[in-house]
PDB file of N, CA and C in Angstrom:
ATOM      1  N   MET M  11      77.724 166.761 137.561  1.00  0.00           N
ATOM      2  CA  MET M  11      78.427 166.818 138.780  1.00  0.00           C
ATOM      3  C   MET M  11      79.772 166.293 138.474  1.00  0.00           C
ATOM      4  N   SER M  12      80.824 167.001 138.960  1.00  0.00           N
ATOM      5  CA  SER M  12      82.110 166.647 138.855  1.00  0.00           C
ATOM      6  C   SER M  12      82.597 165.840 140.036  1.00  0.00           C
ATOM      7  N   PHE M  13      83.612 165.069 139.893  1.00  0.00           N
ATOM      8  CA  PHE M  13      84.202 164.345 141.073  1.00  0.00           C
ATOM      9  C   PHE M  13      84.752 165.168 141.969  1.00  0.00           C
ATOM     10  N   TRP M  14      85.335 166.361 141.826  1.00  0.00           N
ATOM     11  CA  TRP M  14      85.853 167.283 142.861  1.00  0.00           C
ATOM     12  C   TRP M  14      84.611 167.995 143.684  1.00  0.00           C
ATOM     13  N   ARG M  15      83.487 168.255 142.801  1.00  0.00           N
ATOM     14  CA  ARG M  15      82.332 168.808 143.689  1.00  0.00           C
ATOM     15  C   ARG M  15      81.650 167.745 144.651  1.00  0.00           C
ATOM     16  N   VAL M  16      81.756 166.553 144.257  1.00  0.00           N
ATOM     17  CA  VAL M  16      81.299 165.602 145.063  1.00  0.00           C
ATOM     18  C   VAL M  16      81.966 165.309 146.275  1.00  0.00           C
ATOM     19  N   LEU M  17      83.431 165.253 145.999  1.00  0.00           N
ATOM     20  CA  LEU M  17      84.432 165.161 147.056  1.00  0.00           C
ATOM     21  C   LEU M  17      84.336 166.359 147.990  1.00  0.00           C
ATOM     22  N   LEU M  18      84.260 167.528 147.606  1.00  0.00           N
ATOM     23  CA  LEU M  18      84.040 168.744 148.421  1.00  0.00           C
ATOM     24  C   LEU M  18      82.787 168.722 149.208  1.00  0.00           C
ATOM     25  N   ALA M  19      81.704 168.152 148.622  1.00  0.00           N
ATOM     26  CA  ALA M  19      80.393 167.949 149.187  1.00  0.00           C
ATOM     27  C   ALA M  19      80.522 167.149 150.537  1.00  0.00           C
ATOM     28  N   ILE M  20      81.333 166.076 150.369  1.00  0.00           N
ATOM     29  CA  ILE M  20      81.415 165.179 151.406  1.00  0.00           C
ATOM     30  C   ILE M  20      82.458 165.685 152.529  1.00  0.00           C
ATOM     31  N   LEU M  21      83.415 166.418 152.098  1.00  0.00           N
ATOM     32  CA  LEU M  21      84.271 167.005 153.016  1.00  0.00           C
ATOM     33  C   LEU M  21      83.777 168.076 153.725  1.00  0.00           C
ATOM     34  N   PHE M  22      83.356 169.209 153.003  1.00  0.00           N
ATOM     35  CA  PHE M  22      82.807 170.361 153.589  1.00  0.00           C
ATOM     36  C   PHE M  22      81.617 170.964 152.536  1.00  0.00           C
ATOM     37  N   PRO M  23      80.402 170.482 152.969  1.00  0.00           N
ATOM     38  CA  PRO M  23      79.171 170.642 152.129  1.00  0.00           C
ATOM     39  C   PRO M  23      78.948 172.189 151.771  1.00  0.00           C
ATOM     40  N   PRO M  24      79.058 173.048 152.479  1.00  0.00           N
ATOM     41  CA  PRO M  24      78.644 174.533 152.161  1.00  0.00           C
ATOM     42  C   PRO M  24      79.680 175.038 150.972  1.00  0.00           C
ATOM     43  N   LEU M  25      80.898 174.709 151.034  1.00  0.00           N
ATOM     44  CA  LEU M  25      81.800 175.195 149.977  1.00  0.00           C
ATOM     45  C   LEU M  25      81.477 174.617 148.396  1.00  0.00           C
ATOM     46  N   SER M  26      80.817 173.304 148.703  1.00  0.00           N
ATOM     47  CA  SER M  26      80.514 172.810 147.214  1.00  0.00           C
ATOM     48  C   SER M  26      79.394 173.421 146.519  1.00  0.00           C
ATOM     49  N   VAL M  27      78.464 174.168 147.256  1.00  0.00           N
ATOM     50  CA  VAL M  27      77.255 174.927 146.763  1.00  0.00           C
ATOM     51  C   VAL M  27      77.390 176.200 146.648  1.00  0.00           C
ATOM     52  N   ILE M  28      78.734 176.967 146.784  1.00  0.00           N
ATOM     53  CA  ILE M  28      78.695 178.291 146.858  1.00  0.00           C
ATOM     54  C   ILE M  28      78.489 178.915 145.500  1.00  0.00           C
ATOM     55  N   GLY M  29      78.456 178.207 144.545  1.00  0.00           N
ATOM     56  CA  GLY M  29      78.150 178.670 143.076  1.00  0.00           C
ATOM     57  C   GLY M  29      76.672 178.629 142.756  1.00  0.00           C
ATOM     58  N   LYS M  30      75.902 177.989 143.607  1.00  0.00           N
ATOM     59  CA  LYS M  30      74.504 177.841 143.342  1.00  0.00           C
ATOM     60  C   LYS M  30      73.678 178.894 143.866  1.00  0.00           C
ATOM     61  N   GLY M  31      74.291 179.826 144.708  1.00  0.00           N
ATOM     62  CA  GLY M  31      73.538 180.954 145.187  1.00  0.00           C
ATOM     63  C   GLY M  31      73.654 180.961 146.646  1.00  0.00           C
ATOM     64  N   CYS M  32      73.263 182.083 147.245  1.00  0.00           N
ATOM     65  CA  CYS M  32      73.314 182.498 148.636  1.00  0.00           C
ATOM     66  C   CYS M  32      72.363 181.646 149.462  1.00  0.00           C
ATOM     67  N   GLY M  33      71.096 181.439 148.997  1.00  0.00           N
ATOM     68  CA  GLY M  33      70.068 180.587 149.629  1.00  0.00           C
ATOM     69  C   GLY M  33      70.436 179.237 149.813  1.00  0.00           C
ATOM     70  N   SER M  34      71.193 178.637 148.714  1.00  0.00           N
ATOM     71  CA  SER M  34      71.566 177.255 148.877  1.00  0.00           C
ATOM     72  C   SER M  34      72.759 177.149 149.781  1.00  0.00           C
ATOM     73  N   PHE M  35      73.580 178.181 149.671  1.00  0.00           N
ATOM     74  CA  PHE M  35      74.750 178.074 150.818  1.00  0.00           C
ATOM     75  C   PHE M  35      74.323 178.133 152.189  1.00  0.00           C
ATOM     76  N   LEU M  36      73.355 178.999 152.379  1.00  0.00           N
ATOM     77  CA  LEU M  36      72.836 179.252 153.907  1.00  0.00           C
ATOM     78  C   LEU M  36      72.118 177.890 154.325  1.00  0.00           C
ATOM     79  N   ILE M  37      71.260 177.251 153.473  1.00  0.00           N
ATOM     80  CA  ILE M  37      70.509 176.219 153.817  1.00  0.00           C
ATOM     81  C   ILE M  37      71.450 175.076 154.204  1.00  0.00           C
ATOM     82  N   VAL M  38      72.468 174.715 153.263  1.00  0.00           N
ATOM     83  CA  VAL M  38      73.489 173.718 153.461  1.00  0.00           C
ATOM     84  C   VAL M  38      74.274 174.003 154.918  1.00  0.00           C
ATOM     85  N   LEU M  39      74.467 175.301 154.963  1.00  0.00           N
ATOM     86  CA  LEU M  39      75.509 175.692 156.057  1.00  0.00           C
ATOM     87  C   LEU M  39      74.664 175.327 157.484  1.00  0.00           C
ATOM     88  N   LEU M  40      73.407 175.736 157.463  1.00  0.00           N
ATOM     89  CA  LEU M  40      72.619 175.592 158.592  1.00  0.00           C
ATOM     90  C   LEU M  40      72.449 173.976 158.915  1.00  0.00           C
ATOM     91  N   LEU M  41      72.162 173.285 157.787  1.00  0.00           N
ATOM     92  CA  LEU M  41      72.060 171.789 157.906  1.00  0.00           C
ATOM     93  C   LEU M  41      73.400 171.159 158.450  1.00  0.00           C
ATOM     94  N   THR M  42      74.469 171.584 158.062  1.00  0.00           N
ATOM     95  CA  THR M  42      75.699 171.121 158.404  1.00  0.00           C
ATOM     96  C   THR M  42      75.849 171.311 159.661  1.00  0.00           C
ATOM     97  N   PHE M  43      75.599 172.435 160.307  1.00  0.00           N
ATOM     98  CA  PHE M  43      75.726 172.779 161.873  1.00  0.00           C
ATOM     99  C   PHE M  43      74.717 171.783 162.700  1.00  0.00           C
ATOM    100  N   CYS M  44      73.626 171.488 162.082  1.00  0.00           N
ATOM    101  CA  CYS M  44      72.714 170.626 162.630  1.00  0.00           C
ATOM    102  C   CYS M  44      73.268 169.197 162.808  1.00  0.00           C
ATOM    103  N   GLY M  45      74.109 168.873 161.808  1.00  0.00           N
ATOM    104  CA  GLY M  45      74.774 167.493 161.660  1.00  0.00           C
ATOM    105  C   GLY M  45      75.424 167.556 160.304  1.00  0.00           C
ATOM    106  N   TRP M  46      76.507 166.598 160.368  1.00  0.00           N
ATOM    107  CA  TRP M  46      77.409 166.528 159.191  1.00  0.00           C
ATOM    108  C   TRP M  46      76.356 165.901 157.956  1.00  0.00           C
ATOM    109  N   VAL M  47      75.838 164.755 158.391  1.00  0.00           N
ATOM    110  CA  VAL M  47      75.259 163.935 157.304  1.00  0.00           C
ATOM    111  C   VAL M  47      73.948 164.732 156.604  1.00  0.00           C
ATOM    112  N   PRO M  48      73.082 165.488 157.244  1.00  0.00           N
ATOM    113  CA  PRO M  48      72.092 166.396 156.540  1.00  0.00           C
ATOM    114  C   PRO M  48      72.602 167.305 155.678  1.00  0.00           C
ATOM    115  N   GLY M  49      73.715 167.893 156.105  1.00  0.00           N
ATOM    116  CA  GLY M  49      74.415 168.908 155.203  1.00  0.00           C
ATOM    117  C   GLY M  49      75.003 168.297 154.026  1.00  0.00           C
ATOM    118  N   VAL M  50      75.610 167.042 153.991  1.00  0.00           N
ATOM    119  CA  VAL M  50      76.065 166.326 152.977  1.00  0.00           C
ATOM    120  C   VAL M  50      75.030 165.878 152.042  1.00  0.00           C
ATOM    121  N   ILE M  51      73.803 165.425 152.517  1.00  0.00           N
ATOM    122  CA  ILE M  51      72.635 164.979 151.744  1.00  0.00           C
ATOM    123  C   ILE M  51      72.263 166.213 150.983  1.00  0.00           C
ATOM    124  N   ALA M  52      72.058 167.455 151.617  1.00  0.00           N
ATOM    125  CA  ALA M  52      71.518 168.574 151.078  1.00  0.00           C
ATOM    126  C   ALA M  52      72.310 169.141 149.929  1.00  0.00           C
ATOM    127  N   ALA M  53      73.598 169.052 150.086  1.00  0.00           N
ATOM    128  CA  ALA M  53      74.552 169.539 149.102  1.00  0.00           C
ATOM    129  C   ALA M  53      74.689 168.619 147.883  1.00  0.00           C
ATOM    130  N   LEU M  54      74.544 167.388 148.113  1.00  0.00           N
ATOM    131  CA  LEU M  54      74.508 166.473 147.038  1.00  0.00           C
ATOM    132  C   LEU M  54      73.109 166.588 146.169  1.00  0.00           C
ATOM    133  N   VAL M  55      71.985 166.864 147.041  1.00  0.00           N
ATOM    134  CA  VAL M  55      70.694 166.983 146.123  1.00  0.00           C
ATOM    135  C   VAL M  55      70.982 168.406 145.511  1.00  0.00           C
ATOM    136  N   ILE M  56      71.320 169.339 145.915  1.00  0.00           N
ATOM    137  CA  ILE M  56      71.503 170.727 145.251  1.00  0.00           C
ATOM    138  C   ILE M  56      72.427 170.568 144.013  1.00  0.00           C
ATOM    139  N   LEU M  57      73.550 169.785 144.207  1.00  0.00           N
ATOM    140  CA  LEU M  57      74.385 169.674 143.162  1.00  0.00           C
ATOM    141  C   LEU M  57      73.788 168.844 142.071  1.00  0.00           C
ATOM    142  N   ASN M  58      73.027 167.920 142.305  1.00  0.00           N
ATOM    143  CA  ASN M  58      72.474 166.927 141.483  1.00  0.00           C
ATOM    144  C   ASN M  58      71.378 167.624 140.552  1.00  0.00           C
ATOM    145  N   ASN M  59      70.754 168.665 141.038  1.00  0.00           N
ATOM    146  CA  ASN M  59      69.599 169.337 140.455  1.00  0.00           C
ATOM    147  C   ASN M  59      70.124 170.050 139.333  1.00  0.00           C
ATOM    148  N   THR M  60      69.598 169.914 138.180  1.00  0.00           N
ATOM    149  CA  THR M  60      70.137 170.460 136.804  1.00  0.00           C
ATOM    150  C   THR M  60      69.606 171.720 136.444  1.00  0.00           C
ATOM    151  N   ASN M  61      68.722 172.284 137.212  1.00  0.00           N
ATOM    152  CA  ASN M  61      67.981 173.594 136.943  1.00  0.00           C
ATOM    153  C   ASN M  61      69.085 174.808 137.163  1.00  0.00           C
TER     154      ASN M  61
END
């Protein structure tokens, strides 16, 4: 996880996971609409996953 990805995950979570696939992007986008904190947490979890 690079510093810039983490910063982007905090500022706008869906953009940080756009390279991980459409499903991840949609999940983070929906969680961000529900609230900013769930979107940030989901983005950081997806970015931290090494698979």
